[in-house]
Amino acid sequence: MSSNQSNVDFFVIKALEDGVNVIGLTRGTDTRFHHTEKLDKGEVMIAQFTEHTSAVKVRGKALIQTSHGELYSESSE
Ligand code: TRP
């Protein structure tokens, strides 16, 4: 994969409650968590899929916007 990823789409996650976790999962044969970012209500994370990140798990209530559309994750409670 190219190391210049400035042209790759961004996705946006807006926390709708405190303690939303945005978890990055590694690319490659070994799929594991490599980063957890905790967002409080109203906080926004803008990120990309990269050479190191092939998937993202969102835990908690959030608005997620991607080039494929917009969706809400729900709280487990
Ligand atoms: N160092 C990570 C990477 O370059 C940072 C990152 C990018 C990330 N996108 C992410 C972390 C999404 C968590 C979720 O891949």
CSV table of C-alpha atoms and ligand atoms in Angstrom, one decimal:
chain,number,residue,atom,x,y,z
A,1,MET,CA,0.0,0.0,0.0
A,2,SER,CA,1.2,3.5,-0.8
A,3,SER,CA,2.6,5.4,2.2
A,4,ASN,CA,1.0,8.6,0.9
A,5,GLN,CA,-2.6,8.2,2.2
A,6,SER,CA,-3.6,11.8,2.1
A,7,ASN,CA,-6.1,11.0,-0.6
A,8,VAL,CA,-7.9,8.3,1.3
A,9,ASP,CA,-11.4,8.9,2.5
A,10,PHE,CA,-11.9,10.0,6.1
A,11,PHE,CA,-14.7,8.8,8.3
A,12,VAL,CA,-16.2,10.7,11.2
A,13,ILE,CA,-17.4,9.4,14.6
A,14,LYS,CA,-19.3,11.7,16.9
A,15,ALA,CA,-19.9,10.5,20.4
A,16,LEU,CA,-23.5,10.8,21.6
A,17,GLU,CA,-22.7,9.7,25.1
A,18,ASP,CA,-19.7,9.7,27.4
A,19,GLY,CA,-17.2,6.9,27.1
A,20,VAL,CA,-17.6,5.9,23.5
A,21,ASN,CA,-14.7,3.7,22.4
A,22,VAL,CA,-13.2,3.8,18.9
A,23,ILE,CA,-11.1,0.7,18.5
A,24,GLY,CA,-8.6,0.3,15.6
A,25,LEU,CA,-7.9,-3.3,14.4
A,26,THR,CA,-4.7,-4.3,12.7
A,27,ARG,CA,-4.4,-5.0,9.0
A,28,GLY,CA,-3.0,-8.4,8.0
A,29,THR,CA,-3.3,-12.0,9.1
A,30,ASP,CA,-3.2,-11.0,12.8
A,31,THR,CA,-6.4,-9.1,13.6
A,32,ARG,CA,-6.1,-7.5,17.0
A,33,PHE,CA,-6.9,-4.2,18.7
A,34,HIS,CA,-4.0,-1.7,18.4
A,35,HIS,CA,-5.6,1.5,19.6
A,36,THR,CA,-8.5,2.5,21.7
A,37,GLU,CA,-9.7,6.1,21.7
A,38,LYS,CA,-12.2,7.2,24.3
A,39,LEU,CA,-14.6,10.0,23.3
A,40,ASP,CA,-16.9,11.8,25.6
A,41,LYS,CA,-20.3,13.2,24.5
A,42,GLY,CA,-20.0,15.7,21.7
A,43,GLU,CA,-16.4,14.8,20.9
A,44,VAL,CA,-15.6,14.0,17.3
A,45,MET,CA,-12.9,11.7,15.8
A,46,ILE,CA,-11.9,12.1,12.2
A,47,ALA,CA,-9.8,9.2,10.9
A,48,GLN,CA,-8.8,7.0,8.0
A,49,PHE,CA,-8.2,3.4,7.2
A,50,THR,CA,-4.5,3.0,6.9
A,51,GLU,CA,-1.6,0.6,6.3
A,52,HIS,CA,-2.0,-0.4,10.0
A,53,THR,CA,-5.7,-0.2,10.4
A,54,SER,CA,-8.2,-2.3,8.4
A,55,ALA,CA,-11.2,-2.2,10.6
A,56,VAL,CA,-12.7,-0.1,13.3
A,57,LYS,CA,-15.0,-1.1,16.1
A,58,VAL,CA,-17.2,1.5,17.8
A,59,ARG,CA,-18.6,0.7,21.2
A,60,GLY,CA,-21.2,3.0,22.6
A,61,LYS,CA,-23.7,5.5,21.2
A,62,ALA,CA,-22.3,7.4,18.3
A,63,LEU,CA,-23.0,8.9,14.9
A,64,ILE,CA,-20.7,7.4,12.2
A,65,GLN,CA,-20.4,9.0,8.8
A,66,THR,CA,-18.5,7.3,6.0
A,67,SER,CA,-18.5,7.6,2.2
A,68,HIS,CA,-20.8,4.6,2.3
A,69,GLY,CA,-23.4,6.4,4.4
A,70,GLU,CA,-24.3,7.4,7.9
A,71,LEU,CA,-25.4,5.2,10.7
A,72,TYR,CA,-25.8,5.2,14.5
A,73,SER,CA,-24.2,2.7,16.8
A,74,GLU,CA,-26.2,2.0,19.9
A,75,SER,CA,-25.4,1.7,23.6
A,76,SER,CA,-25.3,-1.8,25.0
A,77,GLU,CA,-27.4,-0.8,28.0
B,1,TRP,N1,-1.6,4.7,14.0
B,1,TRP,C1,-2.9,4.4,13.5
B,1,TRP,C2,-2.8,4.1,12.0
B,1,TRP,O1,-2.0,4.9,11.3
B,1,TRP,C3,-3.8,5.5,13.8
B,1,TRP,C4,-5.2,5.3,13.3
B,1,TRP,C5,-5.6,5.6,12.0
B,1,TRP,C6,-6.4,4.8,14.0
B,1,TRP,N2,-7.0,5.2,11.9
B,1,TRP,C7,-7.4,4.8,13.1
B,1,TRP,C8,-6.6,4.4,15.3
B,1,TRP,C9,-8.7,4.3,13.4
B,1,TRP,C10,-7.9,3.9,15.7
B,1,TRP,C11,-8.9,3.9,14.8
B,1,TRP,O2,-3.4,3.2,11.5
